[in-house]
CSV table of C-alpha atoms in Angstrom, one decimal:
chain,number,residue,atom,x,y,z
L,1,MET,CA,204.4,109.3,80.6
L,2,LYS,CA,205.7,109.4,77.1
L,3,LYS,CA,204.0,112.8,76.5
L,4,LEU,CA,205.8,114.2,79.6
L,5,VAL,CA,209.1,113.1,78.3
L,6,VAL,CA,208.4,114.6,74.9
L,7,TRP,CA,207.4,117.9,76.6
L,8,LEU,CA,210.5,117.9,78.7
L,9,ILE,CA,212.7,117.4,75.6
L,10,VAL,CA,210.9,120.2,73.8
L,11,LEU,CA,211.3,122.6,76.7
L,12,GLY,CA,215.0,121.7,77.0
L,13,LEU,CA,215.5,122.4,73.3
L,14,LEU,CA,213.7,125.7,73.6
L,15,GLY,CA,215.7,126.7,76.6
L,16,GLY,CA,219.0,125.9,75.0
L,17,GLY,CA,218.1,127.7,71.9
L,18,GLY,CA,217.0,130.8,73.8
L,19,ALA,CA,220.3,130.8,75.8
L,20,TYR,CA,222.3,130.5,72.6
L,21,ALA,CA,220.3,133.3,71.0
L,22,TRP,CA,220.9,135.5,74.1
L,23,GLN,CA,224.7,134.8,74.0
L,24,MET,CA,224.7,135.7,70.3
L,25,TYR,CA,222.8,138.9,71.0
L,26,LYS,CA,225.3,139.9,73.7
L,27,ALA,CA,228.2,139.1,71.4
L,28,ARG,CA,226.8,141.3,68.7
L,29,ALA,CA,225.9,144.1,71.1
L,30,LYS,CA,229.6,144.5,71.9
L,31,PRO,CA,232.2,143.6,69.2
L,32,ASP,CA,235.2,141.5,70.1
L,33,SER,CA,238.3,143.6,69.5
L,34,SER,CA,240.4,140.5,68.9
L,35,VAL,CA,238.9,140.1,65.4
L,36,TYR,CA,240.5,143.3,64.2
L,37,ARG,CA,244.1,144.3,63.5
L,38,THR,CA,244.7,147.8,64.8
L,39,ALA,CA,247.4,150.4,64.9
L,40,PRO,CA,247.6,153.6,67.0
L,41,VAL,CA,247.3,157.1,65.6
L,42,ARG,CA,250.6,158.8,66.1
L,43,LYS,CA,252.6,161.9,65.4
L,44,ALA,CA,255.3,161.4,62.8
L,45,ASP,CA,257.6,163.2,60.3
L,46,ILE,CA,256.4,162.3,56.8
L,47,ILE,CA,258.5,162.7,53.7
L,48,SER,CA,257.0,162.2,50.3
L,49,SER,CA,259.7,161.2,47.8
L,50,ILE,CA,260.5,159.6,44.5
L,51,SER,CA,262.8,156.6,44.3
L,52,ALA,CA,265.1,155.8,41.5
L,53,THR,CA,268.5,154.2,40.8
L,54,GLY,CA,271.6,156.0,39.6
L,55,THR,CA,275.4,155.7,39.2
L,56,VAL,CA,278.0,157.6,41.2
L,57,VAL,CA,280.6,159.2,38.8
L,58,PRO,CA,283.4,161.8,39.3
L,59,GLU,CA,282.6,165.4,38.4
L,60,ASP,CA,285.1,165.6,35.6
L,61,VAL,CA,286.7,162.6,33.9
L,62,VAL,CA,289.4,163.0,31.2
L,63,ASP,CA,290.1,160.2,28.8
L,64,VAL,CA,293.8,160.3,27.9
L,65,GLY,CA,294.6,158.7,24.5
L,66,ALA,CA,297.5,158.3,22.1
L,67,GLN,CA,297.8,160.3,18.9
L,68,VAL,CA,300.5,158.1,17.3
L,69,ASN,CA,301.1,154.4,16.6
L,70,GLY,CA,303.6,152.5,18.6
L,71,GLN,CA,304.5,150.2,21.4
L,72,ILE,CA,304.3,151.2,25.0
L,73,ALA,CA,307.9,151.4,26.2
L,74,SER,CA,307.5,152.5,29.8
L,75,PHE,CA,305.2,154.2,32.3
L,76,GLY,CA,306.0,157.5,34.0
L,77,ASN,CA,306.0,158.1,37.7
L,78,GLY,CA,303.2,159.5,39.9
L,79,LYS,CA,303.5,161.9,42.8
L,80,ASP,CA,304.6,159.1,45.0
L,81,GLY,CA,307.6,158.3,42.7
L,82,LYS,CA,306.2,154.9,41.7
L,83,PRO,CA,305.2,154.0,38.1
L,84,VAL,CA,301.7,155.2,37.2
L,85,ASP,CA,299.0,152.7,38.1
L,86,TYR,CA,295.5,152.6,39.3
L,87,ARG,CA,294.7,155.3,41.9
L,88,SER,CA,298.0,157.1,41.2
L,89,GLU,CA,297.9,160.8,41.9
L,90,VAL,CA,299.4,162.9,39.1
L,91,ASP,CA,299.9,166.6,38.4
L,92,ALA,CA,299.3,168.3,35.0
L,93,GLY,CA,302.2,167.7,32.7
L,94,MET,CA,303.5,164.6,34.5
L,95,VAL,CA,304.6,161.7,32.2
L,96,LEU,CA,302.0,158.9,32.2
L,97,ALA,CA,303.6,156.6,29.5
L,98,ASN,CA,306.2,156.6,26.8
L,99,ILE,CA,305.8,155.1,23.3
L,100,ASP,CA,308.8,153.7,21.5
L,101,ASP,CA,310.1,156.7,19.6
L,102,ALA,CA,313.0,155.3,17.4
L,103,LEU,CA,311.1,155.6,14.2
L,104,PHE,CA,309.8,159.1,15.1
L,105,LYS,CA,313.4,160.2,15.8
L,106,ALA,CA,314.4,158.9,12.3
L,107,ASP,CA,311.5,160.9,10.8
L,108,VAL,CA,312.8,164.0,12.5
L,109,SER,CA,316.3,163.5,11.1
L,110,THR,CA,314.9,162.9,7.6
L,111,ALA,CA,312.8,166.1,7.8
L,112,GLU,CA,315.8,168.1,9.0
L,113,ALA,CA,317.8,166.9,6.0
L,114,GLN,CA,315.0,167.7,3.6
L,115,LEU,CA,314.8,171.2,5.0
L,116,ALA,CA,318.6,171.7,4.6
L,117,GLN,CA,318.3,170.5,1.0
L,118,ALA,CA,315.4,172.8,0.3
L,119,LYS,CA,317.4,175.8,1.6
L,120,ALA,CA,320.3,174.8,-0.5
L,121,GLN,CA,318.1,174.8,-3.6
L,122,VAL,CA,317.1,178.4,-2.7
L,123,LEU,CA,320.7,179.4,-2.8
L,124,VAL,CA,321.3,177.7,-6.1
L,125,ALA,CA,318.2,179.4,-7.6
L,126,GLU,CA,319.4,182.8,-6.3
L,127,ALA,CA,322.9,182.3,-7.8
L,128,ASN,CA,321.3,181.3,-11.2
L,129,ARG,CA,319.3,184.5,-11.1
L,130,ALA,CA,322.4,186.6,-10.5
L,131,GLN,CA,324.1,184.9,-13.4
L,132,SER,CA,321.1,185.5,-15.6
L,133,GLN,CA,320.9,189.1,-14.5
L,134,ALA,CA,324.6,189.6,-15.6
L,135,LYS,CA,323.8,188.2,-19.0
L,136,LEU,CA,320.7,190.3,-19.3
L,137,ASP,CA,322.8,193.4,-18.5
L,138,GLN,CA,325.3,192.6,-21.3
L,139,ALA,CA,322.5,191.8,-23.7
L,140,GLU,CA,320.8,195.1,-22.9
L,141,ARG,CA,324.0,197.1,-23.6
L,142,ASP,CA,324.5,195.2,-26.9
L,143,TRP,CA,320.9,195.8,-27.9
L,144,ALA,CA,321.2,199.6,-27.2
L,145,ARG,CA,324.4,199.8,-29.3
L,146,ALA,CA,322.8,197.8,-32.1
L,147,GLN,CA,319.9,200.2,-32.2
L,148,LYS,CA,322.2,203.2,-32.6
L,149,LEU,CA,324.3,201.5,-35.3
L,150,GLY,CA,321.2,200.4,-37.1
L,151,GLN,CA,320.1,203.9,-37.7
L,152,SER,CA,323.3,204.7,-39.6
L,153,LYS,CA,323.4,201.4,-41.4
L,154,ALA,CA,326.7,200.6,-39.8
L,155,ILE,CA,325.6,197.1,-38.7
L,156,SER,CA,324.3,194.3,-40.6
L,157,GLN,CA,320.7,193.2,-40.2
L,158,ALA,CA,321.8,189.8,-38.9
L,159,ASP,CA,323.8,191.4,-36.1
L,160,PHE,CA,320.9,193.7,-35.3
L,161,ASP,CA,318.5,190.7,-35.0
L,162,ALA,CA,321.0,188.7,-32.9
L,163,ALA,CA,321.4,191.6,-30.4
L,164,LYS,CA,317.6,191.9,-30.1
L,165,SER,CA,317.1,188.2,-29.5
L,166,ALA,CA,319.8,188.1,-26.9
L,167,TYR,CA,318.1,190.9,-25.0
L,168,GLU,CA,314.7,189.3,-25.1
L,169,GLN,CA,316.1,185.9,-24.0
L,170,GLY,CA,317.9,187.5,-21.1
L,171,THR,CA,314.7,189.1,-19.9
L,172,ALA,CA,312.9,185.7,-20.1
L,173,THR,CA,315.7,184.0,-18.2
L,174,ILE,CA,315.3,186.5,-15.3
L,175,SER,CA,311.6,185.6,-15.0
L,176,LEU,CA,312.4,181.9,-15.0
L,177,SER,CA,315.0,182.5,-12.3
L,178,ASP,CA,312.5,184.4,-10.2
L,179,ALA,CA,310.1,181.5,-10.5
L,180,SER,CA,312.8,179.0,-9.5
L,181,ILE,CA,313.6,181.0,-6.4
L,182,ALA,CA,309.9,181.1,-5.4
L,183,GLN,CA,309.6,177.3,-5.9
L,184,SER,CA,312.7,176.7,-3.8
L,185,LYS,CA,311.4,178.8,-1.0
L,186,ALA,CA,308.1,176.9,-1.2
L,187,SER,CA,310.0,173.7,-0.9
L,188,VAL,CA,311.7,175.2,2.2
L,189,ALA,CA,308.3,175.9,3.8
L,190,ILE,CA,307.1,172.4,3.0
L,191,ALA,CA,310.3,170.9,4.6
L,192,GLU,CA,309.8,173.1,7.7
L,193,ALA,CA,306.2,171.9,8.0
L,194,SER,CA,307.4,168.3,7.6
L,195,LEU,CA,310.0,168.8,10.3
L,196,LEU,CA,307.4,170.4,12.6
L,197,ARG,CA,305.1,167.4,12.1
L,198,ALA,CA,307.9,165.0,12.7
L,199,ARG,CA,308.9,166.7,15.9
L,200,ARG,CA,305.3,166.9,17.1
L,201,ASN,CA,304.8,163.2,16.5
L,202,LEU,CA,308.0,162.6,18.4
L,203,ALA,CA,306.6,164.6,21.3
L,204,TYR,CA,303.3,162.6,21.1
L,205,CYS,CA,305.4,159.6,22.0
L,206,THR,CA,305.4,161.0,25.6
L,207,ILE,CA,301.9,160.7,27.1
L,208,THR,CA,301.5,163.4,29.7
L,209,ALA,CA,298.6,164.2,32.1
L,210,PRO,CA,296.5,167.1,30.7
L,211,VAL,CA,295.1,167.8,34.2
L,212,SER,CA,295.9,167.1,37.8
L,213,GLY,CA,293.9,164.2,39.3
L,214,VAL,CA,293.8,160.5,40.1
L,215,VAL,CA,294.1,157.6,37.7
L,216,ILE,CA,290.9,155.7,37.9
L,217,ASP,CA,291.7,153.3,35.0
L,218,ARG,CA,294.9,152.2,33.2
L,219,ARG,CA,294.0,150.4,30.0
L,220,VAL,CA,297.4,149.5,28.6
L,221,GLU,CA,300.4,147.4,29.5
L,222,ILE,CA,304.1,147.8,28.8
L,223,GLY,CA,304.8,146.2,25.4
L,224,GLN,CA,301.3,146.7,24.1
L,225,THR,CA,301.0,148.2,20.7
L,226,VAL,CA,298.5,151.1,20.3
L,227,VAL,CA,297.1,152.1,16.9
L,228,ALA,CA,295.8,155.6,16.5
L,229,SER,CA,293.2,155.8,13.7
L,230,LEU,CA,290.1,157.9,13.5
L,231,ASN,CA,289.5,157.4,17.2
L,232,ALA,CA,292.5,157.8,19.5
L,233,PRO,CA,293.0,154.7,21.7
L,234,SER,CA,292.2,155.3,25.3
L,235,LEU,CA,295.2,154.7,27.6
L,236,PHE,CA,294.1,156.3,31.0
L,237,LEU,CA,291.1,157.7,32.7
L,238,LEU,CA,291.8,160.6,35.0
L,239,ALA,CA,289.4,162.0,37.6
L,240,LYS,CA,290.1,165.7,38.3
L,241,ASP,CA,288.7,165.8,41.9
L,242,LEU,CA,287.2,162.8,43.8
L,243,THR,CA,286.0,165.1,46.6
L,244,LYS,CA,283.3,166.3,44.2
L,245,MET,CA,281.1,163.6,42.8
L,246,LYS,CA,277.8,163.5,41.0
L,247,VAL,CA,275.0,160.8,40.6
L,248,LEU,CA,273.4,160.3,37.2
L,249,VAL,CA,269.9,159.1,37.8
L,250,GLN,CA,267.3,157.9,35.3
L,251,VAL,CA,263.9,159.3,36.3
L,252,ASN,CA,260.6,158.2,34.8
L,253,GLU,CA,258.8,160.8,32.7
L,254,ALA,CA,255.8,160.7,35.1
L,255,ASP,CA,258.1,161.8,38.0
L,256,ILE,CA,260.4,164.3,36.2
L,257,GLY,CA,258.1,167.2,36.9
L,258,HIS,CA,258.9,166.8,40.6
L,259,VAL,CA,262.6,166.9,40.1
L,260,ILE,CA,263.6,170.5,40.4
L,261,PRO,CA,267.2,171.9,40.5
L,262,GLY,CA,268.2,172.8,44.0
L,263,HIS,CA,265.9,170.3,45.7
L,264,PRO,CA,267.5,168.1,48.4
L,265,VAL,CA,268.2,164.4,47.6
L,266,THR,CA,269.3,161.5,49.8
L,267,PHE,CA,270.8,158.3,48.6
L,268,THR,CA,272.5,155.1,49.8
L,269,VAL,CA,275.0,152.7,48.3
L,270,ASP,CA,275.3,149.0,48.9
L,271,ALA,CA,279.0,149.5,49.8
L,272,PHE,CA,278.1,151.3,53.0
L,273,PRO,CA,274.8,149.9,54.3
L,274,GLY,CA,272.9,152.0,56.8
L,275,GLN,CA,274.7,155.2,55.8
L,276,THR,CA,272.8,157.9,54.0
L,277,PHE,CA,274.5,160.5,51.8
L,278,LYS,CA,273.1,163.9,50.9
L,279,GLY,CA,273.1,165.9,47.7
L,280,GLU,CA,271.0,168.2,45.6
L,281,VAL,CA,269.6,168.3,42.1
L,282,ARG,CA,271.9,170.2,39.8
L,283,LYS,CA,270.1,169.9,36.5
L,284,VAL,CA,267.9,167.7,34.4
L,285,ARG,CA,269.2,166.8,30.9
L,286,LEU,CA,266.8,167.5,28.1
L,287,ASN,CA,267.8,164.5,26.0
L,288,ALA,CA,265.4,161.8,26.9
L,289,THR,CA,265.9,158.1,26.3
L,290,MET,CA,263.4,155.4,25.6
L,291,THR,CA,263.8,151.8,26.7
L,292,GLN,CA,261.0,149.3,26.1
L,293,ASN,CA,258.6,152.2,25.6
L,294,VAL,CA,259.6,153.8,28.9
L,295,VAL,CA,260.8,157.4,28.6
L,296,THR,CA,263.3,158.5,31.2
L,297,TYR,CA,265.4,161.6,31.7
L,298,THR,CA,268.8,161.9,33.3
L,299,ALA,CA,269.0,164.0,36.4
L,300,GLU,CA,272.4,165.1,37.8
L,301,ILE,CA,272.8,165.1,41.5
L,302,ALA,CA,275.8,167.0,43.0
L,303,THR,CA,277.3,165.6,46.3
L,304,ASP,CA,280.4,166.3,48.3
L,305,ASN,CA,282.8,163.4,49.0
L,306,PRO,CA,285.4,165.0,51.4
L,307,ASP,CA,286.6,161.7,52.8
L,308,LYS,CA,286.6,160.1,49.3
L,309,LYS,CA,284.4,157.3,50.6
L,310,LEU,CA,282.2,157.3,47.5
L,311,LEU,CA,284.0,155.4,44.7
L,312,PRO,CA,283.4,155.9,41.0
L,313,TYR,CA,280.6,153.9,39.4
L,314,LEU,CA,278.9,152.7,42.6
L,315,THR,CA,275.1,152.1,42.3
L,316,ALA,CA,273.1,154.6,44.2
L,317,ASN,CA,269.5,154.2,45.5
L,318,VAL,CA,268.2,157.7,45.3
L,319,ARG,CA,265.3,159.4,47.0
L,320,PHE,CA,264.2,162.8,45.7
L,321,ILE,CA,262.5,164.8,48.5
L,322,VAL,CA,259.2,166.1,47.1
L,323,GLU,CA,257.3,167.3,50.2
L,324,GLU,CA,257.7,167.1,54.0
L,325,ALA,CA,255.2,167.2,56.9
L,326,ARG,CA,256.7,167.6,60.4
L,327,ASP,CA,255.0,166.3,63.5
L,328,ALA,CA,251.8,165.4,61.6
L,329,LEU,CA,249.0,163.2,62.8
L,330,ALA,CA,249.5,160.0,60.8
L,331,VAL,CA,247.7,156.7,60.3
L,332,PRO,CA,248.9,153.6,58.4
L,333,ASN,CA,247.8,153.5,54.7
L,334,ALA,CA,245.9,150.3,55.4
L,335,ALA,CA,243.6,152.2,57.7
L,336,LEU,CA,242.5,154.4,54.8
L,337,ARG,CA,241.9,151.4,52.6
L,338,TRP,CA,240.0,149.3,55.1
L,339,SER,CA,236.2,149.5,55.5
L,340,PRO,CA,233.6,146.9,56.7
L,341,SER,CA,232.0,145.1,53.8
L,342,VAL,CA,228.7,145.3,55.7
L,343,GLU,CA,228.0,148.8,57.0
L,344,PRO,CA,227.3,148.6,60.8
L,345,ALA,CA,224.4,150.2,62.5
L,346,ALA,CA,225.6,153.7,63.2
L,347,ASN,CA,224.9,156.0,66.2
L,348,THR,CA,225.9,159.6,65.8
L,349,GLY,CA,229.0,160.4,67.7
L,350,PRO,CA,230.7,163.7,68.4
L,351,GLY,CA,231.9,165.7,65.4
L,352,GLY,CA,229.7,163.8,63.0
L,353,ALA,CA,231.6,160.5,63.5
L,354,SER,CA,229.5,157.4,63.6
L,355,SER,CA,229.8,154.5,66.1
L,356,ALA,CA,228.9,150.9,65.4
L,357,SER,CA,227.2,148.4,67.7
L,358,SER,CA,227.9,145.3,65.6
L,359,PRO,CA,231.0,144.1,63.9
L,360,PRO,CA,231.4,143.6,60.2
L,361,ASN,CA,231.5,140.0,59.1
L,362,ALA,CA,233.6,140.2,56.0
L,363,SER,CA,237.2,140.4,55.1
L,364,ALA,CA,239.1,143.5,53.9
L,365,PRO,CA,238.8,144.6,50.3
L,366,ALA,CA,240.8,142.8,47.7
L,367,ALA,CA,242.7,146.0,46.9
L,368,GLN,CA,244.5,145.6,50.3
L,369,THR,CA,246.4,142.6,49.2
L,370,GLY,CA,249.0,142.2,46.5
L,371,ASP,CA,252.6,141.7,45.8
L,372,THR,CA,255.2,144.2,46.9
L,373,GLY,CA,258.7,145.0,45.7
L,374,ARG,CA,261.2,147.6,44.9
L,375,PRO,CA,260.6,149.9,41.9
L,376,ARG,CA,262.5,148.9,38.8
L,377,ASN,CA,265.5,150.9,37.7
L,378,GLY,CA,264.4,154.4,36.7
L,379,GLN,CA,260.7,153.8,37.5
L,380,ARG,CA,258.5,155.2,40.2
L,381,ARG,CA,256.7,153.2,42.8
L,382,GLN,CA,253.1,152.6,42.1
L,383,GLY,CA,252.1,154.2,45.4
L,384,PRO,CA,252.1,153.3,49.1
L,385,ARG,CA,251.1,149.9,50.4
L,386,GLU,CA,251.3,148.8,54.0
L,387,GLY,CA,255.0,148.3,54.4
L,388,GLU,CA,255.6,148.9,50.7
L,389,ALA,CA,254.2,151.1,47.9
L,390,GLN,CA,250.7,152.5,47.4
L,391,SER,CA,248.0,150.2,46.0
L,392,GLU,CA,246.8,150.5,42.5
L,393,ASN,CA,243.4,151.9,43.7
L,394,ALA,CA,245.0,154.7,45.7
L,395,ALA,CA,246.0,158.0,44.4
L,396,PRO,CA,249.7,158.6,43.6
L,397,ARG,CA,251.6,159.5,46.8
L,398,ARG,CA,253.3,162.5,45.1
L,399,GLU,CA,250.0,164.1,44.2
L,400,ARG,CA,248.8,167.2,46.0
L,401,THR,CA,246.3,165.8,48.4
L,402,ALA,CA,245.2,168.8,50.4
L,403,GLU,CA,241.6,168.4,49.2
L,404,ARG,CA,241.3,164.7,49.3
L,405,LYS,CA,239.0,163.0,51.8
L,406,GLY,CA,239.0,159.6,53.3
L,407,THR,CA,237.6,157.6,56.2
L,408,VAL,CA,239.2,155.7,59.0
L,409,TRP,CA,237.5,153.3,61.4
L,410,VAL,CA,238.3,153.9,65.1
L,411,LEU,CA,237.9,151.0,67.6
L,412,ASP,CA,237.1,151.9,71.2
L,413,GLU,CA,235.1,150.6,74.1
L,414,ASN,CA,231.8,151.5,72.3
L,415,GLY,CA,232.7,149.6,69.2
L,416,LEU,CA,233.5,150.9,65.7
L,417,ARG,CA,233.0,154.4,64.6
L,418,SER,CA,234.0,156.0,61.2
L,419,VAL,CA,235.9,159.3,61.1
L,420,GLU,CA,236.2,161.3,57.9
L,421,VAL,CA,239.6,162.9,57.5
L,422,LYS,CA,241.4,165.2,55.2
L,423,ILE,CA,244.3,163.3,53.6
L,424,GLY,CA,247.7,164.9,53.4
L,425,ILE,CA,251.0,163.5,52.0
L,426,SER,CA,252.2,159.9,52.3
L,427,ASP,CA,255.6,158.3,52.4
L,428,GLY,CA,254.3,154.9,51.2
L,429,LEU,CA,253.7,153.6,54.7
L,430,VAL,CA,251.8,156.2,56.6
L,431,THR,CA,249.7,159.1,55.6
L,432,ALA,CA,249.1,162.5,57.2
L,433,VAL,CA,245.5,163.1,58.2
L,434,GLU,CA,243.5,166.0,59.7
L,435,ASN,CA,240.3,165.9,61.9
L,436,PRO,CA,239.8,167.4,65.3
L,437,ASP,CA,237.9,164.3,66.4
L,438,LEU,CA,240.8,162.0,65.7
L,439,LYS,CA,243.2,162.0,68.6
L,440,GLU,CA,246.8,160.7,69.0
L,441,GLY,CA,246.8,157.3,70.6
L,442,GLU,CA,243.4,156.1,69.3
L,443,LEU,CA,243.3,152.8,67.6
L,444,VAL,CA,242.4,152.6,63.9
L,445,VAL,CA,241.5,149.4,62.2
L,446,VAL,CA,244.0,148.3,59.5
L,447,GLY,CA,242.5,144.8,58.8
L,448,GLU,CA,241.0,141.7,60.3
L,449,ALA,CA,242.9,139.0,62.2
L,450,VAL,CA,243.6,135.8,60.5
L,451,ALA,CA,241.9,132.8,62.0
L,452,GLY,CA,244.3,130.9,64.3
L,453,SER,CA,246.7,133.9,64.6
L,454,ALA,CA,247.4,135.7,67.7
L,455,SER,CA,244.8,138.3,68.5
L,456,GLY,CA,245.7,142.0,68.5
L,457,ALA,CA,248.7,141.5,66.2
L,458,THR,CA,249.5,144.6,64.2
L,459,THR,CA,252.1,146.1,62.0
L,460,ASN,CA,254.0,149.1,63.4
L,461,PRO,CA,254.2,151.6,60.5
L,462,PHE,CA,256.3,153.9,62.6
L,463,ALA,CA,259.3,151.7,62.8
L,464,PRO,CA,262.6,153.3,61.6
L,465,ALA,CA,262.8,153.7,57.9
L,466,SER,CA,265.2,151.5,55.9
L,467,PRO,CA,267.6,153.0,53.4
L,468,PHE,CA,265.1,152.6,50.7
L,469,GLY,CA,262.2,154.3,52.5
L,470,GLY,CA,260.6,151.0,53.8
L,471,ARG,CA,260.1,150.1,57.4
L,472,GLY,CA,260.2,147.0,59.6
L,473,GLY,CA,257.2,144.9,60.3
L,474,GLY,CA,254.8,142.9,58.3
L,475,ARG,CA,252.0,143.8,55.9
L,476,GLY,CA,248.9,145.7,57.0
L,477,GLY,CA,245.3,144.8,56.5
L,478,ARG,CA,244.4,141.7,54.7
């Protein structure tokens, strides 16, 4: 009886084990799609771009300063008839401010008096010369008569010598008078220059607009004293035309080769979320800067501002358009990174693709995880990542990728099959691929489902792009 019970127990265990083995075999024969995270293959417009941060500035800014020392006495009036202030519109030649000119008017009066005195000295010098000339004429006549009388011994030697000395002294006096006249005329020229300087300084007390434009900054107050030294103090900043703006962008040296004058650019500003502005690259400045061993170049972006919505010195989040692919077959970047850690048994499918009859039993590669974030100011993204930038193991998304190959894993009713594709451009979220065996709508594996999470959950990489090039949805494969 005991043997019978033992045999029954043994048979029961063998039967249960066989049933369990059969269930496991059936499960391995047809993979459970709920263990995978998938995304459909879709057509999309893909734009490869470079992201950077810049500053919106007016096309032309004029710094209006003071050339004389003094106290601000008053402000002029703008086109609206009100005292000049922030955002006042002015025309060229309009008065912006007045400096107290009392001392400068006194300087002008002094210079005018000195000029009159110098001119009077010229008249005195000329009169002295005329007197000296008359004396010289008399001395010349006396000397001529003395020479005639001296030949006949009708004049004493003393008188002869006196006549000769008088003539020579008269000649020297004329030369001295001519020099005095020249000196007086030079004094007149100096006085005229002093007067001109005094009048110019008086004119500098009136600060006028050198160009027509808008006051974007007023840096003085009435009663404030300005001191002009080697650098003229800045009083106002004028923008010539706020309908024409430019964006100054710091671009990393690794990306500057893709920034070409004439290429289109889009950018956003935090002041107007959801609105995208357009521009084009005007030029790249050759003077590079280095900050913490990072070399950057300044790119100038020209943009129109007809409604004057863009204000000076807004921070702009800029995207340089490098390459575009319209209506391209696209897969999430995670699909190109994911592969089973254990290669499934493959059956040859159409077009050389392979199909799998057993699912992998390992998690996605470690390269598919990592932190995400916006690029630092003036630096490029490190490449596309599911919902973010490219992983460090992937090629840069701005690289020419026409000859690159990759593999995606398609999940259908027959299980997994690998499809080799030619990789095109990427926008950091999805990548253009080419293979006749890969059809729109097919599901590609982007990762494995987390234990306890809802099955079939997947990220939608084709959600509308954010202003910074990102998209809605969570991260891709784990």
